Amino acid sequence: PQENIHMPNGNAEDPAAECERYEASLKDVTIDLQILGLGTDGHIGFNEPGTSFETLTHVAELTEQTRNDNAGYFGGNIDLVPKQAISMGLATIMRARSIVVIATGESKANAVYNMIKGPMKSRCPASILQSHPRLTVIADKAAAQRILF
């Protein structure tokens, strides 16, 4: 049901206050399912490389790579891609009972490998998911090519 779907308002007039409001709204609830895409640089949500594993919902500065990767959603014009976004933090994401990560395309192959087999380091934010007890990764053959036997 729609009332069970909760996302921060990315168009809030006061993004910092929206982050606080959103994080507070999750304080006493259980996140049953977190569905994530995987960035080419290993980011999840908009937790860019270097983001602390302890991060809560925050305003993230988007890297040039992330902005380029998302330009297609803005008619291919990187100048229209926001430079900031509100993101659930890695610590917030990890509270979910179950997490599903979806990765498609050859451009995600290194990120999939680093998420699953690389060291748990902030340079690949998705690597924190190695410690989650209920993680499902859905990847096409191109994205999974580095981990396939």
Tab-separated table of N, CA and C in Angstrom:
chain	number	residue	atom	x	y	z
A	1	PRO	N	0.822	-1.213	0.000
A	1	PRO	CA	0.000	0.000	0.000
A	1	PRO	C	0.858	1.267	0.000
A	2	GLN	N	0.378	2.275	-0.660
A	2	GLN	CA	1.111	3.538	-0.764
A	2	GLN	C	1.505	4.098	0.605
A	3	GLU	N	0.650	3.927	1.601
A	3	GLU	CA	0.962	4.461	2.932
A	3	GLU	C	2.126	3.728	3.593
A	4	ASN	N	2.544	2.618	3.028
A	4	ASN	CA	3.675	1.873	3.564
A	4	ASN	C	4.971	2.133	2.807
A	5	ILE	N	4.942	3.056	1.868
A	5	ILE	CA	6.138	3.432	1.117
A	5	ILE	C	6.599	4.786	1.632
A	6	HIS	N	7.841	4.839	2.055
A	6	HIS	CA	8.350	6.069	2.672
A	6	HIS	C	9.666	6.479	2.023
A	7	MET	N	9.679	7.695	1.509
A	7	MET	CA	10.896	8.240	0.899
A	7	MET	C	11.042	9.684	1.350
A	8	PRO	N	12.269	10.168	1.438
A	8	PRO	CA	12.438	11.588	1.768
A	8	PRO	C	11.989	12.452	0.593
A	9	ASN	N	11.596	13.672	0.906
A	9	ASN	CA	11.166	14.626	-0.118
A	9	ASN	C	12.397	15.322	-0.683
A	10	GLY	N	12.820	14.907	-1.870
A	10	GLY	CA	13.998	15.483	-2.510
A	10	GLY	C	13.817	16.918	-2.952
A	11	ASN	N	12.577	17.414	-2.928
A	11	ASN	CA	12.311	18.797	-3.320
A	11	ASN	C	12.014	19.699	-2.120
A	12	ALA	N	12.332	19.243	-0.930
A	12	ALA	CA	12.063	20.032	0.276
A	12	ALA	C	12.809	21.363	0.221
A	13	GLU	N	12.177	22.400	0.743
A	13	GLU	CA	12.813	23.723	0.756
A	13	GLU	C	14.027	23.760	1.677
A	14	ASP	N	13.996	22.971	2.747
A	14	ASP	CA	15.118	22.894	3.686
A	14	ASP	C	15.602	21.441	3.712
A	15	PRO	N	16.540	21.082	2.835
A	15	PRO	CA	16.973	19.680	2.739
A	15	PRO	C	17.516	19.109	4.054
A	16	ALA	N	18.260	19.891	4.809
A	16	ALA	CA	18.810	19.394	6.077
A	16	ALA	C	17.690	19.058	7.057
A	17	ALA	N	16.682	19.915	7.123
A	17	ALA	CA	15.543	19.651	8.003
A	17	ALA	C	14.767	18.427	7.518
A	18	GLU	N	14.671	18.257	6.214
A	18	GLU	CA	13.986	17.081	5.660
A	18	GLU	C	14.730	15.808	6.028
A	19	CYS	N	16.056	15.843	6.027
A	19	CYS	CA	16.841	14.679	6.433
A	19	CYS	C	16.545	14.313	7.884
A	20	GLU	N	16.510	15.315	8.739
A	20	GLU	CA	16.211	15.082	10.151
A	20	GLU	C	14.798	14.543	10.330
A	21	ARG	N	13.839	15.134	9.617
A	21	ARG	CA	12.446	14.686	9.699
A	21	ARG	C	12.327	13.240	9.252
A	22	TYR	N	12.952	12.930	8.132
A	22	TYR	CA	12.853	11.584	7.581
A	22	TYR	C	13.491	10.554	8.512
A	23	GLU	N	14.670	10.857	8.998
A	23	GLU	CA	15.355	9.930	9.905
A	23	GLU	C	14.522	9.716	11.163
A	24	ALA	N	13.935	10.792	11.697
A	24	ALA	CA	13.085	10.681	12.886
A	24	ALA	C	11.849	9.830	12.599
A	25	SER	N	11.316	9.916	11.383
A	25	SER	CA	10.121	9.131	11.028
A	25	SER	C	10.415	7.630	11.002
A	26	LEU	N	11.680	7.266	10.864
A	26	LEU	CA	12.072	5.856	10.817
A	26	LEU	C	12.487	5.300	12.172
A	27	LYS	N	12.584	6.179	13.156
A	27	LYS	CA	13.151	5.796	14.455
A	27	LYS	C	12.461	4.592	15.079
A	28	ASP	N	11.147	4.567	15.063
A	28	ASP	CA	10.409	3.513	15.752
A	28	ASP	C	9.698	2.553	14.808
A	29	VAL	N	10.182	2.457	13.579
A	29	VAL	CA	9.573	1.535	12.620
A	29	VAL	C	10.598	0.525	12.137
A	30	THR	N	10.091	-0.555	11.612
A	30	THR	CA	10.953	-1.562	11.009
A	30	THR	C	10.902	-1.374	9.496
A	31	ILE	N	12.050	-1.289	8.896
A	31	ILE	CA	12.120	-1.233	7.432
A	31	ILE	C	12.157	-2.685	6.976
A	32	ASP	N	11.062	-3.152	6.385
A	32	ASP	CA	10.983	-4.547	5.976
A	32	ASP	C	11.833	-4.825	4.752
A	33	LEU	N	11.764	-3.943	3.772
A	33	LEU	CA	12.451	-4.193	2.512
A	33	LEU	C	13.057	-2.908	1.986
A	34	GLN	N	14.328	-2.968	1.664
A	34	GLN	CA	15.049	-1.856	1.058
A	34	GLN	C	15.466	-2.317	-0.329
A	35	ILE	N	15.041	-1.606	-1.361
A	35	ILE	CA	15.417	-1.932	-2.731
A	35	ILE	C	16.373	-0.857	-3.215
A	36	LEU	N	17.541	-1.307	-3.707
A	36	LEU	CA	18.593	-0.384	-4.099
A	36	LEU	C	19.105	-0.678	-5.498
A	37	GLY	N	19.497	0.368	-6.187
A	37	GLY	CA	20.289	0.224	-7.390
A	37	GLY	C	21.749	0.344	-6.978
A	38	LEU	N	22.627	-0.082	-7.860
A	38	LEU	CA	24.059	-0.014	-7.588
A	38	LEU	C	24.702	0.911	-8.597
A	39	GLY	N	25.427	1.913	-8.112
A	39	GLY	CA	26.122	2.837	-9.000
A	39	GLY	C	27.380	2.215	-9.580
A	40	THR	N	27.838	2.740	-10.685
A	40	THR	CA	29.046	2.213	-11.329
A	40	THR	C	30.275	2.320	-10.436
A	41	ASP	N	30.246	3.234	-9.478
A	41	ASP	CA	31.369	3.399	-8.549
A	41	ASP	C	31.126	2.705	-7.217
A	42	GLY	N	30.065	1.897	-7.141
A	42	GLY	CA	29.768	1.160	-5.917
A	42	GLY	C	28.905	1.912	-4.926
A	43	HIS	N	28.304	3.027	-5.346
A	43	HIS	CA	27.437	3.723	-4.394
A	43	HIS	C	26.059	3.071	-4.359
A	44	ILE	N	25.415	3.185	-3.209
A	44	ILE	CA	24.026	2.780	-3.039
A	44	ILE	C	23.299	3.959	-2.432
A	45	GLY	N	22.031	4.128	-2.800
A	45	GLY	CA	21.384	5.389	-2.478
A	45	GLY	C	22.231	6.431	-3.200
A	46	PHE	N	22.512	7.500	-2.553
A	46	PHE	CA	23.507	8.441	-3.080
A	46	PHE	C	24.655	8.554	-2.090
A	47	ASN	N	25.010	7.418	-1.504
A	47	ASN	CA	26.157	7.340	-0.614
A	47	ASN	C	27.383	7.116	-1.493
A	48	GLU	N	28.028	8.200	-1.835
A	48	GLU	CA	29.154	8.180	-2.757
A	48	GLU	C	30.395	7.567	-2.109
A	49	PRO	N	31.379	7.128	-2.900
A	49	PRO	CA	32.617	6.609	-2.327
A	49	PRO	C	33.193	7.576	-1.288
A	50	GLY	N	33.605	6.995	-0.168
A	50	GLY	CA	34.129	7.790	0.935
A	50	GLY	C	33.109	8.058	2.028
A	51	THR	N	31.836	7.744	1.779
A	51	THR	CA	30.800	7.956	2.787
A	51	THR	C	31.018	6.993	3.954
A	52	SER	N	30.944	7.513	5.157
A	52	SER	CA	31.105	6.703	6.358
A	52	SER	C	29.989	5.663	6.459
A	53	PHE	N	30.341	4.480	6.920
A	53	PHE	CA	29.351	3.433	7.127
A	53	PHE	C	28.365	3.795	8.242
A	54	GLU	N	28.661	4.808	9.031
A	54	GLU	CA	27.796	5.226	10.143
A	54	GLU	C	26.797	6.311	9.743
A	55	THR	N	26.791	6.711	8.485
A	55	THR	CA	25.984	7.839	8.027
A	55	THR	C	24.487	7.555	8.108
A	56	LEU	N	23.738	8.560	8.597
A	56	LEU	CA	22.277	8.526	8.587
A	56	LEU	C	21.807	9.333	7.371
A	57	THR	N	20.507	9.517	7.238
A	57	THR	CA	19.957	10.286	6.126
A	57	THR	C	20.634	11.650	6.075
A	58	HIS	N	21.066	12.040	4.869
A	58	HIS	CA	21.871	13.255	4.735
A	58	HIS	C	21.749	13.841	3.331
A	59	VAL	N	22.254	15.065	3.195
A	59	VAL	CA	22.377	15.694	1.883
A	59	VAL	C	23.720	15.278	1.323
A	60	ALA	N	23.691	14.629	0.169
A	60	ALA	CA	24.912	14.113	-0.448
A	60	ALA	C	25.329	14.987	-1.620
A	61	GLU	N	26.618	15.216	-1.719
A	61	GLU	CA	27.196	15.875	-2.888
A	61	GLU	C	27.440	14.795	-3.935
A	62	LEU	N	26.849	14.939	-5.095
A	62	LEU	CA	26.985	13.920	-6.129
A	62	LEU	C	28.282	14.096	-6.902
A	63	THR	N	28.951	12.985	-7.146
A	63	THR	CA	30.195	13.030	-7.908
A	63	THR	C	29.887	13.266	-9.386
A	64	GLU	N	30.890	13.685	-10.108
A	64	GLU	CA	30.757	13.884	-11.551
A	64	GLU	C	30.342	12.572	-12.228
A	65	GLN	N	30.907	11.459	-11.769
A	65	GLN	CA	30.564	10.160	-12.346
A	65	GLN	C	29.080	9.850	-12.144
A	66	THR	N	28.574	10.066	-10.946
A	66	THR	CA	27.156	9.814	-10.677
A	66	THR	C	26.283	10.729	-11.516
A	67	ARG	N	26.677	11.968	-11.629
A	67	ARG	CA	25.895	12.906	-12.433
A	67	ARG	C	25.906	12.488	-13.904
A	68	ASN	N	27.062	12.067	-14.413
A	68	ASN	CA	27.130	11.579	-15.801
A	68	ASN	C	26.266	10.340	-15.980
A	69	ASP	N	26.330	9.417	-15.016
A	69	ASP	CA	25.544	8.192	-15.097
A	69	ASP	C	24.046	8.472	-15.105
A	70	ASN	N	23.625	9.564	-14.493
A	70	ASN	CA	22.202	9.893	-14.403
A	70	ASN	C	21.738	10.908	-15.443
A	71	ALA	N	22.642	11.373	-16.273
A	71	ALA	CA	22.286	12.386	-17.271
A	71	ALA	C	21.184	11.907	-18.222
A	72	GLY	N	21.134	10.601	-18.473
A	72	GLY	CA	20.102	10.064	-19.357
A	72	GLY	C	18.687	10.353	-18.867
A	73	TYR	N	18.518	10.486	-17.558
A	73	TYR	CA	17.207	10.823	-16.987
A	73	TYR	C	16.871	12.301	-17.178
A	74	PHE	N	17.848	13.059	-17.669
A	74	PHE	CA	17.686	14.498	-17.866
A	74	PHE	C	17.996	14.868	-19.312
A	75	GLY	N	17.566	14.010	-20.232
A	75	GLY	CA	17.755	14.269	-21.653
A	75	GLY	C	19.212	14.259	-22.091
A	76	GLY	N	20.083	13.614	-21.314
A	76	GLY	CA	21.494	13.552	-21.647
A	76	GLY	C	22.274	14.803	-21.285
A	77	ASN	N	21.635	15.760	-20.639
A	77	ASN	CA	22.263	17.036	-20.302
A	77	ASN	C	22.717	17.041	-18.843
A	78	ILE	N	24.025	16.873	-18.614
A	78	ILE	CA	24.546	16.838	-17.243
A	78	ILE	C	24.287	18.140	-16.498
A	79	ASP	N	24.149	19.237	-17.225
A	79	ASP	CA	23.895	20.519	-16.565
A	79	ASP	C	22.542	20.541	-15.857
A	80	LEU	N	21.635	19.650	-16.244
A	80	LEU	CA	20.321	19.575	-15.607
A	80	LEU	C	20.289	18.610	-14.429
A	81	VAL	N	21.353	17.818	-14.276
A	81	VAL	CA	21.414	16.837	-13.187
A	81	VAL	C	21.769	17.570	-11.897
A	82	PRO	N	20.971	17.355	-10.836
A	82	PRO	CA	21.295	18.017	-9.562
A	82	PRO	C	22.699	17.664	-9.089
A	83	LYS	N	23.289	18.579	-8.322
A	83	LYS	CA	24.616	18.359	-7.754
A	83	LYS	C	24.537	17.785	-6.349
A	84	GLN	N	23.330	17.804	-5.784
A	84	GLN	CA	23.096	17.267	-4.447
A	84	GLN	C	21.831	16.413	-4.475
A	85	ALA	N	21.737	15.510	-3.505
A	85	ALA	CA	20.536	14.689	-3.357
A	85	ALA	C	20.384	14.312	-1.890
A	86	ILE	N	19.165	14.050	-1.488
A	86	ILE	CA	18.920	13.517	-0.152
A	86	ILE	C	19.032	12.000	-0.261
A	87	SER	N	19.782	11.411	0.649
A	87	SER	CA	19.990	9.963	0.625
A	87	SER	C	19.847	9.370	2.012
A	88	MET	N	19.210	8.204	2.071
A	88	MET	CA	19.294	7.427	3.300
A	88	MET	C	20.768	7.136	3.512
A	89	GLY	N	21.213	7.191	4.724
A	89	GLY	CA	22.594	6.875	5.005
A	89	GLY	C	22.819	5.371	5.046
A	90	LEU	N	24.072	4.978	5.029
A	90	LEU	CA	24.399	3.561	5.036
A	90	LEU	C	23.919	2.877	6.313
A	91	ALA	N	24.051	3.539	7.459
A	91	ALA	CA	23.571	2.953	8.712
A	91	ALA	C	22.056	2.792	8.689
A	92	THR	N	21.366	3.734	8.083
A	92	THR	CA	19.910	3.646	7.971
A	92	THR	C	19.524	2.484	7.064
A	93	ILE	N	20.175	2.375	5.926
A	93	ILE	CA	19.899	1.291	4.986
A	93	ILE	C	20.104	-0.071	5.657
A	94	MET	N	21.153	-0.193	6.419
A	94	MET	CA	21.490	-1.474	7.045
A	94	MET	C	20.479	-1.918	8.098
A	95	ARG	N	19.593	-1.021	8.529
A	95	ARG	CA	18.553	-1.385	9.493
A	95	ARG	C	17.459	-2.233	8.862
A	96	ALA	N	17.371	-2.260	7.547
A	96	ALA	CA	16.306	-3.005	6.873
A	96	ALA	C	16.433	-4.502	7.148
A	97	ARG	N	15.293	-5.157	7.298
A	97	ARG	CA	15.298	-6.611	7.499
A	97	ARG	C	15.848	-7.335	6.286
A	98	SER	N	15.442	-6.895	5.104
A	98	SER	CA	15.897	-7.504	3.851
A	98	SER	C	16.299	-6.401	2.892
A	99	ILE	N	17.352	-6.670	2.126
A	99	ILE	CA	17.832	-5.710	1.131
A	99	ILE	C	17.963	-6.428	-0.202
A	100	VAL	N	17.468	-5.776	-1.243
A	100	VAL	CA	17.617	-6.265	-2.611
A	100	VAL	C	18.404	-5.209	-3.380
A	101	VAL	N	19.475	-5.646	-4.052
A	101	VAL	CA	20.270	-4.759	-4.903
A	101	VAL	C	20.110	-5.243	-6.339
A	102	ILE	N	19.839	-4.302	-7.227
A	102	ILE	CA	19.681	-4.615	-8.640
A	102	ILE	C	20.812	-3.940	-9.413
A	103	ALA	N	21.488	-4.732	-10.256
A	103	ALA	CA	22.586	-4.200	-11.066
A	103	ALA	C	22.488	-4.788	-12.468
A	104	THR	N	22.515	-3.925	-13.472
A	104	THR	CA	22.456	-4.390	-14.856
A	104	THR	C	23.513	-3.692	-15.687
A	105	GLY	N	24.035	-4.420	-16.646
A	105	GLY	CA	24.960	-3.842	-17.606
A	105	GLY	C	26.413	-4.009	-17.237
A	106	GLU	N	27.240	-4.067	-18.265
A	106	GLU	CA	28.677	-4.260	-18.108
A	106	GLU	C	29.326	-3.157	-17.275
A	107	SER	N	28.768	-1.947	-17.328
A	107	SER	CA	29.357	-0.838	-16.566
A	107	SER	C	29.278	-1.058	-15.055
A	108	LYS	N	28.474	-2.023	-14.612
A	108	LYS	CA	28.336	-2.302	-13.181
A	108	LYS	C	29.199	-3.483	-12.728
A	109	ALA	N	29.925	-4.133	-13.653
A	109	ALA	CA	30.677	-5.350	-13.319
A	109	ALA	C	31.689	-5.131	-12.200
A	110	ASN	N	32.460	-4.073	-12.252
A	110	ASN	CA	33.447	-3.815	-11.185
A	110	ASN	C	32.756	-3.514	-9.866
A	111	ALA	N	31.657	-2.778	-9.914
A	111	ALA	CA	30.931	-2.444	-8.689
A	111	ALA	C	30.336	-3.698	-8.053
A	112	VAL	N	29.784	-4.601	-8.868
A	112	VAL	CA	29.240	-5.853	-8.335
A	112	VAL	C	30.361	-6.662	-7.681
A	113	TYR	N	31.476	-6.778	-8.362
A	113	TYR	CA	32.613	-7.517	-7.802
A	113	TYR	C	33.047	-6.909	-6.467
A	114	ASN	N	33.253	-5.596	-6.436
A	114	ASN	CA	33.718	-4.935	-5.210
A	114	ASN	C	32.694	-5.023	-4.089
A	115	MET	N	31.402	-4.988	-4.439
A	115	MET	CA	30.348	-5.107	-3.432
A	115	MET	C	30.390	-6.486	-2.777
A	116	ILE	N	30.609	-7.533	-3.566
A	116	ILE	CA	30.518	-8.897	-3.069
A	116	ILE	C	31.857	-9.471	-2.610
A	117	LYS	N	32.917	-9.197	-3.354
A	117	LYS	CA	34.203	-9.857	-3.084
A	117	LYS	C	35.312	-8.915	-2.640
A	118	GLY	N	35.099	-7.628	-2.777
A	118	GLY	CA	36.124	-6.675	-2.384
A	118	GLY	C	36.143	-6.478	-0.880
A	119	PRO	N	37.124	-5.732	-0.386
A	119	PRO	CA	37.164	-5.451	1.049
A	119	PRO	C	36.023	-4.507	1.441
A	120	MET	N	35.580	-4.607	2.685
A	120	MET	CA	34.549	-3.684	3.184
A	120	MET	C	35.239	-2.365	3.507
A	121	LYS	N	35.181	-1.460	2.549
A	121	LYS	CA	35.832	-0.156	2.677
A	121	LYS	C	34.878	0.918	2.171
A	122	SER	N	35.011	2.109	2.703
A	122	SER	CA	34.131	3.208	2.300
A	122	SER	C	34.333	3.625	0.844
A	123	ARG	N	35.443	3.202	0.217
A	123	ARG	CA	35.630	3.548	-1.194
A	123	ARG	C	34.608	2.828	-2.073
A	124	CYS	N	34.006	1.740	-1.547
A	124	CYS	CA	32.890	1.053	-2.206
A	124	CYS	C	31.771	0.954	-1.175
A	125	PRO	N	30.925	1.981	-1.087
A	125	PRO	CA	29.879	1.978	-0.063
A	125	PRO	C	29.037	0.704	-0.039
A	126	ALA	N	28.759	0.110	-1.203
A	126	ALA	CA	27.941	-1.104	-1.250
A	126	ALA	C	28.608	-2.289	-0.562
A	127	SER	N	29.914	-2.227	-0.332
A	127	SER	CA	30.605	-3.341	0.322
A	127	SER	C	30.101	-3.570	1.749
A	128	ILE	N	29.488	-2.557	2.357
A	128	ILE	CA	28.919	-2.736	3.696
A	128	ILE	C	27.862	-3.831	3.690
A	129	LEU	N	27.257	-4.074	2.532
A	129	LEU	CA	26.189	-5.064	2.434
A	129	LEU	C	26.689	-6.497	2.652
A	130	GLN	N	27.998	-6.704	2.580
A	130	GLN	CA	28.561	-8.030	2.878
A	130	GLN	C	28.197	-8.476	4.289
A	131	SER	N	27.960	-7.516	5.171
A	131	SER	CA	27.651	-7.853	6.565
A	131	SER	C	26.148	-7.917	6.840
A	132	HIS	N	25.312	-7.748	5.816
A	132	HIS	CA	23.861	-7.808	6.037
A	132	HIS	C	23.394	-9.259	5.984
A	133	PRO	N	22.558	-9.679	6.942
A	133	PRO	CA	22.146	-11.088	6.993
A	133	PRO	C	21.149	-11.524	5.919
A	134	ARG	N	20.443	-10.580	5.285
A	134	ARG	CA	19.424	-10.962	4.296
A	134	ARG	C	19.550	-10.084	3.058
A	135	LEU	N	20.597	-10.326	2.300
A	135	LEU	CA	20.861	-9.572	1.080
A	135	LEU	C	20.584	-10.453	-0.138
A	136	THR	N	19.867	-9.893	-1.092
A	136	THR	CA	19.658	-10.538	-2.381
A	136	THR	C	20.210	-9.614	-3.450
A	137	VAL	N	21.045	-10.158	-4.332
A	137	VAL	CA	21.588	-9.386	-5.444
A	137	VAL	C	20.993	-9.948	-6.726
A	138	ILE	N	20.395	-9.079	-7.503
A	138	ILE	CA	19.850	-9.444	-8.808
A	138	ILE	C	20.715	-8.730	-9.837
A	139	ALA	N	21.430	-9.525	-10.641
A	139	ALA	CA	22.339	-8.952	-11.632
A	139	ALA	C	22.218	-9.728	-12.934
A	140	ASP	N	22.273	-9.006	-14.034
A	140	ASP	CA	22.309	-9.704	-15.318
A	140	ASP	C	23.725	-10.229	-15.544
A	141	LYS	N	23.888	-11.021	-16.601
A	141	LYS	CA	25.177	-11.666	-16.869
A	141	LYS	C	26.290	-10.638	-17.058
A	142	ALA	N	25.988	-9.543	-17.709
A	142	ALA	CA	27.003	-8.514	-17.951
A	142	ALA	C	27.493	-7.904	-16.638
A	143	ALA	N	26.575	-7.606	-15.729
A	143	ALA	CA	26.957	-7.015	-14.444
A	143	ALA	C	27.675	-8.020	-13.546
A	144	ALA	N	27.342	-9.308	-13.696
A	144	ALA	CA	27.905	-10.343	-12.836
A	144	ALA	C	29.142	-11.007	-13.440
A	145	GLN	N	29.622	-10.542	-14.573
A	145	GLN	CA	30.692	-11.242	-15.285
A	145	GLN	C	31.962	-11.467	-14.474
A	146	ARG	N	32.287	-10.596	-13.548
A	146	ARG	CA	33.532	-10.757	-12.774
A	146	ARG	C	33.390	-11.730	-11.613
A	147	ILE	N	32.159	-12.097	-11.264
A	147	ILE	CA	31.981	-13.038	-10.147
A	147	ILE	C	31.494	-14.405	-10.633
A	148	LEU	N	31.174	-14.512	-11.902
A	148	LEU	CA	30.718	-15.797	-12.431
A	148	LEU	C	31.908	-16.737	-12.603
A	149	PHE	N	31.675	-17.984	-12.369
A	149	PHE	CA	32.733	-18.994	-12.501
A	149	PHE	C	32.790	-19.478	-13.924
